CSV table of N, CA, C and O in Angstrom, one decimal:
chain,number,residue,atom,x,y,z
A,1,MET,N,-62.0,17.2,26.6
A,1,MET,CA,-62.8,16.5,27.4
A,1,MET,C,-61.7,15.1,27.5
A,1,MET,O,-61.3,15.0,26.6
A,2,ILE,N,-61.7,14.3,28.8
A,2,ILE,CA,-61.0,13.3,28.8
A,2,ILE,C,-61.9,12.2,29.1
A,2,ILE,O,-63.0,12.1,29.9
A,3,GLU,N,-61.5,10.9,28.2
A,3,GLU,CA,-62.4,9.7,28.6
A,3,GLU,C,-61.2,8.6,29.3
A,3,GLU,O,-60.0,8.5,28.8
A,4,HIS,N,-61.1,8.0,30.1
A,4,HIS,CA,-60.2,7.1,31.1
A,4,HIS,C,-61.3,5.8,31.1
A,4,HIS,O,-62.1,5.8,31.7
A,5,ILE,N,-60.5,4.8,30.4
A,5,ILE,CA,-61.0,3.6,30.4
A,5,ILE,C,-60.1,2.6,31.1
A,5,ILE,O,-59.1,2.8,30.8
A,6,VAL,N,-60.4,1.7,31.9
A,6,VAL,CA,-59.5,0.8,32.8
A,6,VAL,C,-60.4,-0.5,32.3
A,6,VAL,O,-61.6,-0.7,32.9
A,7,LEU,N,-59.6,-1.7,32.5
A,7,LEU,CA,-60.0,-3.1,32.3
A,7,LEU,C,-59.5,-3.7,33.6
A,7,LEU,O,-58.2,-3.4,33.6
A,8,PHE,N,-60.0,-4.7,34.1
A,8,PHE,CA,-59.7,-5.0,35.3
A,8,PHE,C,-59.6,-6.8,35.1
A,8,PHE,O,-60.6,-7.2,34.8
A,9,LYS,N,-58.6,-7.5,35.8
A,9,LYS,CA,-58.8,-8.7,35.8
A,9,LYS,C,-58.2,-9.4,37.1
A,9,LYS,O,-57.5,-8.6,38.0
A,10,PHE,N,-59.0,-10.3,37.6
A,10,PHE,CA,-59.1,-10.8,38.6
A,10,PHE,C,-58.6,-12.5,39.0
A,10,PHE,O,-58.8,-13.2,38.0
A,11,ARG,N,-58.2,-12.5,40.2
A,11,ARG,CA,-58.0,-13.9,40.4
A,11,ARG,C,-59.0,-14.8,40.3
A,11,ARG,O,-60.4,-14.6,40.1
A,12,ASP,N,-58.7,-16.1,39.9
A,12,ASP,CA,-60.0,-17.0,39.5
A,12,ASP,C,-60.9,-17.2,41.2
A,12,ASP,O,-62.3,-17.6,40.9
A,13,GLU,N,-60.4,-17.1,42.5
A,13,GLU,CA,-61.1,-17.2,43.5
A,13,GLU,C,-61.9,-15.9,43.6
A,13,GLU,O,-63.0,-16.3,44.6
A,14,THR,N,-61.8,-14.9,43.0
A,14,THR,CA,-62.9,-13.7,43.2
A,14,THR,C,-64.1,-13.7,43.0
A,14,THR,O,-64.5,-14.4,41.6
A,15,THR,N,-64.9,-13.7,43.8
A,15,THR,CA,-66.3,-13.9,43.4
A,15,THR,C,-67.1,-12.9,42.4
A,15,THR,O,-66.8,-11.8,42.3
A,16,LYS,N,-68.0,-13.4,41.7
A,16,LYS,CA,-68.7,-12.2,40.9
A,16,LYS,C,-69.6,-11.0,41.8
A,16,LYS,O,-69.5,-10.0,41.6
A,17,ALA,N,-69.8,-11.6,43.0
A,17,ALA,CA,-70.4,-10.5,43.9
A,17,ALA,C,-69.5,-9.4,44.4
A,17,ALA,O,-69.6,-8.2,44.7
A,18,GLN,N,-68.1,-10.0,44.8
A,18,GLN,CA,-66.9,-9.0,45.1
A,18,GLN,C,-66.8,-8.3,43.9
A,18,GLN,O,-66.6,-7.0,44.1
A,19,ILE,N,-66.6,-8.5,42.7
A,19,ILE,CA,-66.3,-7.8,41.6
A,19,ILE,C,-67.8,-6.9,41.4
A,19,ILE,O,-67.6,-5.5,40.9
A,20,GLU,N,-68.9,-7.0,41.4
A,20,GLU,CA,-70.2,-6.2,41.4
A,20,GLU,C,-69.8,-5.3,42.5
A,20,GLU,O,-70.0,-4.1,42.3
A,21,GLU,N,-69.6,-5.6,43.7
A,21,GLU,CA,-69.4,-4.6,44.7
A,21,GLU,C,-68.0,-3.6,44.4
A,21,GLU,O,-68.6,-2.3,44.6
A,22,GLY,N,-67.1,-4.0,43.7
A,22,GLY,CA,-66.2,-3.2,43.4
A,22,GLY,C,-66.7,-2.3,42.2
A,22,GLY,O,-66.2,-1.0,42.1
A,23,ALA,N,-67.5,-2.7,41.0
A,23,ALA,CA,-68.1,-1.6,40.3
A,23,ALA,C,-69.1,-1.1,40.9
A,23,ALA,O,-69.2,0.4,40.4
A,24,ARG,N,-69.7,-1.4,42.1
A,24,ARG,CA,-70.5,-0.3,42.4
A,24,ARG,C,-69.8,0.8,43.4
A,24,ARG,O,-70.2,2.2,43.2
A,25,LYS,N,-69.0,0.6,44.3
A,25,LYS,CA,-68.2,1.5,44.7
A,25,LYS,C,-67.4,2.4,43.7
A,25,LYS,O,-67.3,3.6,43.9
A,26,LEU,N,-66.9,1.8,42.7
A,26,LEU,CA,-66.4,3.1,41.6
A,26,LEU,C,-67.7,3.5,41.1
A,26,LEU,O,-67.4,5.1,41.0
A,27,ARG,N,-68.6,3.3,40.9
A,27,ARG,CA,-69.7,4.1,40.2
A,27,ARG,C,-70.2,5.3,41.4
A,27,ARG,O,-70.6,6.3,41.0
A,28,SER,N,-69.9,4.9,42.7
A,28,SER,CA,-70.4,5.8,43.7
A,28,SER,C,-69.5,7.1,43.7
A,28,SER,O,-69.7,8.3,44.3
A,29,LEU,N,-68.2,7.0,43.0
A,29,LEU,CA,-67.2,8.1,43.1
A,29,LEU,C,-68.1,9.5,42.5
A,29,LEU,O,-67.7,10.5,42.6
A,30,LYS,N,-69.3,9.1,41.6
A,30,LYS,CA,-69.7,10.4,41.0
A,30,LYS,C,-70.1,11.3,42.0
A,30,LYS,O,-70.3,12.8,41.8
A,31,GLN,N,-70.8,10.7,43.0
A,31,GLN,CA,-71.3,11.4,44.2
A,31,GLN,C,-70.2,12.1,45.0
A,31,GLN,O,-70.1,13.1,45.7
A,32,LYS,N,-69.1,11.4,44.9
A,32,LYS,CA,-68.3,12.0,46.0
A,32,LYS,C,-67.2,13.0,45.4
A,32,LYS,O,-66.4,13.9,46.0
A,33,LEU,N,-67.0,13.0,44.1
A,33,LEU,CA,-66.1,13.6,43.2
A,33,LEU,C,-66.6,14.8,42.3
A,33,LEU,O,-66.9,13.8,41.3
A,34,PRO,N,-67.0,15.6,42.5
A,34,PRO,CA,-68.0,16.6,41.8
A,34,PRO,C,-67.7,16.8,40.4
A,34,PRO,O,-68.2,17.3,39.3
A,35,TYR,N,-66.0,16.9,40.2
A,35,TYR,CA,-65.6,17.1,38.8
A,35,TYR,C,-65.7,16.1,37.7
A,35,TYR,O,-65.2,16.0,36.7
A,36,ILE,N,-66.2,14.7,38.4
A,36,ILE,CA,-66.5,13.6,37.4
A,36,ILE,C,-67.8,14.1,36.6
A,36,ILE,O,-69.0,14.1,37.4
A,37,LEU,N,-67.8,14.0,35.2
A,37,LEU,CA,-68.9,14.3,34.6
A,37,LEU,C,-69.8,12.9,34.0
A,37,LEU,O,-70.7,13.1,34.3
A,38,ASP,N,-69.2,11.8,34.0
A,38,ASP,CA,-69.7,10.6,33.8
A,38,ASP,C,-69.0,9.5,34.2
A,38,ASP,O,-67.7,9.5,34.2
A,39,ILE,N,-69.7,8.4,35.2
A,39,ILE,CA,-68.7,7.0,35.4
A,39,ILE,C,-69.5,6.0,35.2
A,39,ILE,O,-70.8,5.9,35.4
A,40,GLN,N,-69.0,4.7,34.2
A,40,GLN,CA,-69.9,3.5,34.3
A,40,GLN,C,-68.7,2.8,34.6
A,40,GLN,O,-67.6,2.9,34.1
A,41,ALA,N,-69.4,1.6,35.2
A,41,ALA,CA,-68.4,0.3,35.6
A,41,ALA,C,-69.6,-0.8,35.5
A,41,ALA,O,-70.5,-0.8,36.2
A,42,GLY,N,-68.8,-1.7,35.0
A,42,GLY,CA,-69.5,-3.0,35.1
A,42,GLY,C,-68.7,-4.6,34.6
A,42,GLY,O,-67.5,-4.3,34.3
A,43,LEU,N,-69.6,-5.5,34.8
A,43,LEU,CA,-69.1,-7.1,34.8
A,43,LEU,C,-69.0,-7.1,32.9
A,43,LEU,O,-70.0,-7.0,32.4
A,44,ASN,N,-67.9,-7.9,32.6
A,44,ASN,CA,-67.9,-8.3,31.2
A,44,ASN,C,-68.7,-9.5,31.2
A,44,ASN,O,-68.9,-10.4,32.1
A,45,TYR,N,-69.6,-9.5,29.9
A,45,TYR,CA,-70.8,-10.7,30.0
A,45,TYR,C,-70.3,-11.2,28.5
A,45,TYR,O,-71.0,-12.4,28.5
A,46,SER,N,-69.4,-10.9,27.7
A,46,SER,CA,-68.9,-11.4,26.7
A,46,SER,C,-67.8,-12.2,26.7
A,46,SER,O,-67.1,-12.4,27.8
A,47,THR,N,-67.6,-13.1,25.7
A,47,THR,CA,-66.0,-14.3,25.8
A,47,THR,C,-65.0,-13.6,25.3
A,47,THR,O,-64.4,-14.3,25.0
A,48,ARG,N,-65.1,-12.5,24.8
A,48,ARG,CA,-63.9,-11.6,24.2
A,48,ARG,C,-63.0,-10.8,25.0
A,48,ARG,O,-62.1,-10.0,24.7
A,49,GLY,N,-63.5,-10.7,26.6
A,49,GLY,CA,-62.6,-10.2,27.6
A,49,GLY,C,-61.0,-10.3,27.7
A,49,GLY,O,-60.3,-9.7,28.4
A,50,LYS,N,-60.8,-11.8,27.1
A,50,LYS,CA,-59.4,-12.1,27.5
A,50,LYS,C,-59.0,-12.2,29.0
A,50,LYS,O,-57.9,-11.8,29.3
A,51,GLY,N,-59.9,-12.6,29.8
A,51,GLY,CA,-59.8,-12.9,31.0
A,51,GLY,C,-60.2,-11.6,31.9
A,51,GLY,O,-60.0,-11.5,33.1
A,52,TYR,N,-60.6,-10.4,31.2
A,52,TYR,CA,-60.7,-9.2,32.0
A,52,TYR,C,-62.2,-9.2,32.3
A,52,TYR,O,-63.1,-9.3,31.5
A,53,ALA,N,-62.4,-8.9,33.5
A,53,ALA,CA,-63.8,-9.3,34.0
A,53,ALA,C,-64.8,-8.0,34.4
A,53,ALA,O,-65.8,-8.1,34.6
A,54,MET,N,-63.9,-6.8,34.4
A,54,MET,CA,-64.8,-5.6,34.8
A,54,MET,C,-64.1,-4.6,33.9
A,54,MET,O,-63.0,-4.5,33.6
A,55,ALA,N,-65.2,-3.6,33.7
A,55,ALA,CA,-64.5,-2.2,32.9
A,55,ALA,C,-65.0,-1.0,33.5
A,55,ALA,O,-66.0,-1.0,34.3
A,56,LEU,N,-64.2,-0.1,33.5
A,56,LEU,CA,-64.6,1.3,34.2
A,56,LEU,C,-64.1,2.3,32.9
A,56,LEU,O,-63.4,2.4,32.1
A,57,THR,N,-65.2,3.3,32.9
A,57,THR,CA,-65.2,4.5,31.9
A,57,THR,C,-65.5,5.5,32.9
A,57,THR,O,-66.3,5.5,33.6
A,58,VAL,N,-64.6,6.5,32.6
A,58,VAL,CA,-65.0,7.9,33.6
A,58,VAL,C,-64.8,8.9,32.7
A,58,VAL,O,-63.6,9.0,31.7
A,59,ARG,N,-65.5,9.9,32.3
A,59,ARG,CA,-65.5,11.2,31.8
A,59,ARG,C,-65.1,12.3,32.5
A,59,ARG,O,-66.0,12.5,33.7
A,60,LEU,N,-64.0,13.1,32.1
A,60,LEU,CA,-63.7,14.4,32.9
A,60,LEU,C,-63.4,15.4,31.9
A,60,LEU,O,-63.3,15.4,30.8
A,61,SER,N,-63.6,16.8,32.5
A,61,SER,CA,-63.6,17.9,31.7
A,61,SER,C,-62.4,18.2,31.0
A,61,SER,O,-61.9,18.6,30.1
A,62,SER,N,-61.2,17.9,32.0
A,62,SER,CA,-59.9,18.2,31.7
A,62,SER,C,-58.9,17.2,32.1
A,62,SER,O,-59.2,16.7,32.9
A,63,LYS,N,-57.5,17.4,31.5
A,63,LYS,CA,-56.3,16.8,32.3
A,63,LYS,C,-56.1,17.1,33.7
A,63,LYS,O,-55.7,16.1,34.4
A,64,ALA,N,-56.4,18.1,33.8
A,64,ALA,CA,-56.0,18.5,35.3
A,64,ALA,C,-57.2,17.8,36.2
A,64,ALA,O,-56.7,17.5,37.3
A,65,ASP,N,-58.4,17.6,35.7
A,65,ASP,CA,-59.3,17.0,36.7
A,65,ASP,C,-59.0,15.4,36.8
A,65,ASP,O,-59.0,14.7,37.7
A,66,HIS,N,-58.4,14.9,35.4
A,66,HIS,CA,-57.9,13.4,35.6
A,66,HIS,C,-56.7,13.3,36.8
A,66,HIS,O,-56.5,12.5,37.3
A,67,GLU,N,-56.0,14.5,36.7
A,67,GLU,CA,-54.5,14.5,37.8
A,67,GLU,C,-55.5,14.7,39.1
A,67,GLU,O,-54.6,14.1,40.4
A,68,ARG,N,-56.3,15.0,39.5
A,68,ARG,CA,-56.8,15.1,40.6
A,68,ARG,C,-57.5,13.8,41.2
A,68,ARG,O,-57.7,13.2,42.3
A,69,TYR,N,-58.4,13.2,39.9
A,69,TYR,CA,-59.0,11.9,40.1
A,69,TYR,C,-58.0,11.0,40.5
A,69,TYR,O,-58.5,10.1,41.7
A,70,THR,N,-57.2,10.4,39.9
A,70,THR,CA,-56.2,9.5,40.3
A,70,THR,C,-55.7,9.3,41.6
A,70,THR,O,-55.9,8.5,42.2
A,71,PRO,N,-55.1,10.6,42.2
A,71,PRO,CA,-54.7,10.2,43.5
A,71,PRO,C,-55.6,10.5,44.5
A,71,PRO,O,-55.2,10.4,45.9
A,72,SER,N,-56.8,10.9,44.4
A,72,SER,CA,-58.1,11.2,45.4
A,72,SER,C,-58.1,9.8,46.2
A,72,SER,O,-58.0,8.9,46.0
A,73,THR,N,-58.4,10.4,47.7
A,73,THR,CA,-58.6,9.4,48.7
A,73,THR,C,-59.7,8.6,48.3
A,73,THR,O,-59.7,7.5,48.8
A,74,GLU,N,-60.8,9.0,47.7
A,74,GLU,CA,-61.9,8.3,47.5
A,74,GLU,C,-61.5,7.3,46.1
A,74,GLU,O,-61.9,6.2,46.4
A,75,HIS,N,-61.0,7.4,45.3
A,75,HIS,CA,-60.2,6.4,44.2
A,75,HIS,C,-59.5,5.6,44.7
A,75,HIS,O,-59.7,4.6,44.5
A,76,GLN,N,-58.6,6.1,45.3
A,76,GLN,CA,-57.5,5.1,46.3
A,76,GLN,C,-58.0,4.2,46.9
A,76,GLN,O,-57.7,3.0,47.0
A,77,ALA,N,-59.3,4.4,47.5
A,77,ALA,CA,-60.1,3.4,48.4
A,77,ALA,C,-60.6,2.4,47.4
A,77,ALA,O,-60.7,1.4,47.9
A,78,CYS,N,-61.4,3.0,46.6
A,78,CYS,CA,-61.5,1.9,45.5
A,78,CYS,C,-60.5,0.9,45.1
A,78,CYS,O,-60.4,-0.5,44.9
A,79,VAL,N,-59.5,1.4,44.7
A,79,VAL,CA,-58.0,0.7,44.1
A,79,VAL,C,-57.9,-0.4,45.2
A,79,VAL,O,-57.6,-1.6,44.8
A,80,SER,N,-57.9,0.2,46.3
A,80,SER,CA,-57.4,-0.7,47.5
A,80,SER,C,-58.4,-2.0,47.6
A,80,SER,O,-57.8,-3.0,47.9
A,81,TYR,N,-59.6,-1.8,47.3
A,81,TYR,CA,-60.6,-2.8,47.6
A,81,TYR,C,-60.7,-3.8,46.7
A,81,TYR,O,-60.5,-5.3,46.9
A,82,LEU,N,-60.4,-3.0,45.3
A,82,LEU,CA,-59.9,-4.0,44.2
A,82,LEU,C,-58.9,-5.1,44.2
A,82,LEU,O,-58.8,-6.1,44.1
A,83,LYS,N,-57.7,-4.4,45.0
A,83,LYS,CA,-56.4,-5.1,44.9
A,83,LYS,C,-56.9,-6.4,46.4
A,83,LYS,O,-56.7,-7.3,46.1
A,84,GLU,N,-57.6,-6.0,47.3
A,84,GLU,CA,-58.0,-6.8,48.1
A,84,GLU,C,-58.8,-8.0,48.0
A,84,GLU,O,-58.4,-9.0,48.4
A,85,ILE,N,-59.7,-7.8,46.9
A,85,ILE,CA,-60.3,-8.9,46.5
A,85,ILE,C,-59.5,-9.7,45.7
A,85,ILE,O,-60.4,-10.9,44.6
A,86,GLY,N,-58.7,-9.4,45.0
A,86,GLY,CA,-57.7,-10.2,44.0
A,86,GLY,C,-57.6,-9.7,42.6
A,86,GLY,O,-57.4,-10.5,41.7
A,87,LEU,N,-57.5,-8.4,42.6
A,87,LEU,CA,-56.9,-7.7,41.3
A,87,LEU,C,-55.5,-8.2,40.9
A,87,LEU,O,-54.6,-8.1,41.9
A,88,VAL,N,-55.5,-8.8,39.7
A,88,VAL,CA,-54.0,-9.3,39.4
A,88,VAL,C,-53.6,-8.3,38.0
A,88,VAL,O,-52.3,-8.4,37.9
A,89,ASP,N,-54.6,-7.6,37.6
A,89,ASP,CA,-54.1,-6.8,36.2
A,89,ASP,C,-55.1,-5.9,36.1
A,89,ASP,O,-56.3,-6.2,36.2
A,90,SER,N,-54.5,-4.6,35.5
A,90,SER,CA,-55.4,-3.7,34.9
A,90,SER,C,-54.6,-3.4,33.5
A,90,SER,O,-53.5,-3.1,33.6
A,91,LEU,N,-55.9,-2.6,32.8
A,91,LEU,CA,-55.1,-1.9,31.7
A,91,LEU,C,-55.9,-0.5,31.4
A,91,LEU,O,-57.0,-0.5,31.5
A,92,ALA,N,-55.3,0.6,31.5
A,92,ALA,CA,-56.0,1.9,31.4
A,92,ALA,C,-55.5,2.5,30.1
A,92,ALA,O,-54.3,2.5,29.8
A,93,MET,N,-56.4,3.2,29.5
A,93,MET,CA,-56.3,4.0,28.4
A,93,MET,C,-57.1,5.5,28.8
A,93,MET,O,-57.9,5.6,29.3
A,94,ASP,N,-56.2,6.5,28.2
A,94,ASP,CA,-56.6,7.9,28.5
A,94,ASP,C,-56.4,8.7,27.2
A,94,ASP,O,-55.6,8.5,26.6
A,95,PHE,N,-57.6,9.1,27.0
A,95,PHE,CA,-57.5,10.2,25.4
A,95,PHE,C,-58.4,11.2,25.5
A,95,PHE,O,-59.4,11.3,26.3
A,96,GLU,N,-58.2,12.6,24.8
A,96,GLU,CA,-58.9,13.3,24.8
A,96,GLU,C,-60.2,13.0,23.6
A,96,GLU,O,-59.9,12.7,22.5
A,97,ILE,N,-61.3,13.5,24.1
A,97,ILE,CA,-62.1,13.6,23.0
A,97,ILE,C,-62.9,15.0,22.7
A,97,ILE,O,-62.9,15.7,23.4
A,98,ALA,N,-63.2,15.1,21.3
A,98,ALA,CA,-63.7,16.4,21.2
A,98,ALA,C,-65.2,16.6,21.6
A,98,ALA,O,-66.0,16.0,21.9
A,99,GLU,N,-65.1,18.0,21.7
A,99,GLU,CA,-66.7,18.3,22.5
A,99,GLU,C,-67.5,19.0,21.6
A,99,GLU,O,-67.0,19.2,20.5
């Protein structure tokens, strides 16, 4: 099983509402991509985020599913929206978890 984690940093001008909409769009991928086992996205509420305002976790069955997820049209539409609202940096980690 694969856990995909991404942290997102936005311009200062990006609004909380825009970031919330980005999180909503990411969560909606569960209905569009049936190989996603679980997906969570939300805004950081703590002071420990070092400027990263939103996080995403996606759980997938296999590396092959992850390889389908990243270039999918649906995922790329979310990435485009995040860039449009002011994404300036992201940090991604992918790792295998025991079943």
